[in-house]
Amino acid sequence: TSVRLAIIVPVYENWEDTRECLELLARQSDLDFEVLLADDGSPSAPPPDLLRHSFVRYFRRENAGFAGNCNRAAREAISAGATHLL
């Protein structure tokens, strides 16, 4: 079977840790995954360099709390064809 991995990165304005996470993911030898950068209503937009990775899909929604944000992102990933979530 074919694996379509979606990595959910919940974020609320902690752009430095998010940058480090994405840079580490970019160093992987196999980039056959998508990262859903799930912004839970941060007051400021992400720095543009965070969105330069081809594997990142960013979306910002109204604050729903950590679990609510992760669940929204999981539904989004599954509806886009993900077979596995991280």
Coordinates of C-alpha atoms in Angstrom, one line a residue, residues 8-39:
I8 CA 0.9 18.1 11.9
V9 CA 2.8 21.0 13.6
P10 CA 0.5 22.9 15.8
V11 CA 1.7 26.5 16.5
Y12 CA 0.6 29.6 18.3
E13 CA 3.1 32.3 17.5
N14 CA 6.2 30.4 18.6
W15 CA 7.9 31.0 15.3
E16 CA 11.5 30.2 16.4
D17 CA 10.7 26.7 17.6
T18 CA 8.6 26.2 14.5
R19 CA 11.5 27.3 12.3
E20 CA 13.8 24.9 14.0
C21 CA 11.3 22.0 13.5
L22 CA 10.9 22.8 9.8
E23 CA 14.6 23.1 9.3
L24 CA 15.2 19.6 10.9
L25 CA 12.4 18.1 8.7
A26 CA 14.0 19.7 5.6
R27 CA 17.2 17.7 6.4
Q28 CA 15.6 14.4 6.0
S29 CA 16.8 12.2 3.2
D30 CA 13.2 11.3 2.3
L31 CA 10.9 14.3 1.9
D32 CA 7.9 12.3 0.9
F33 CA 5.6 13.9 3.5
E34 CA 3.5 17.0 3.9
V35 CA 3.7 19.3 6.9
L36 CA 0.5 21.0 8.0
L37 CA 1.5 24.1 9.9
A38 CA -1.7 24.6 11.9
D39 CA -1.7 28.1 13.3

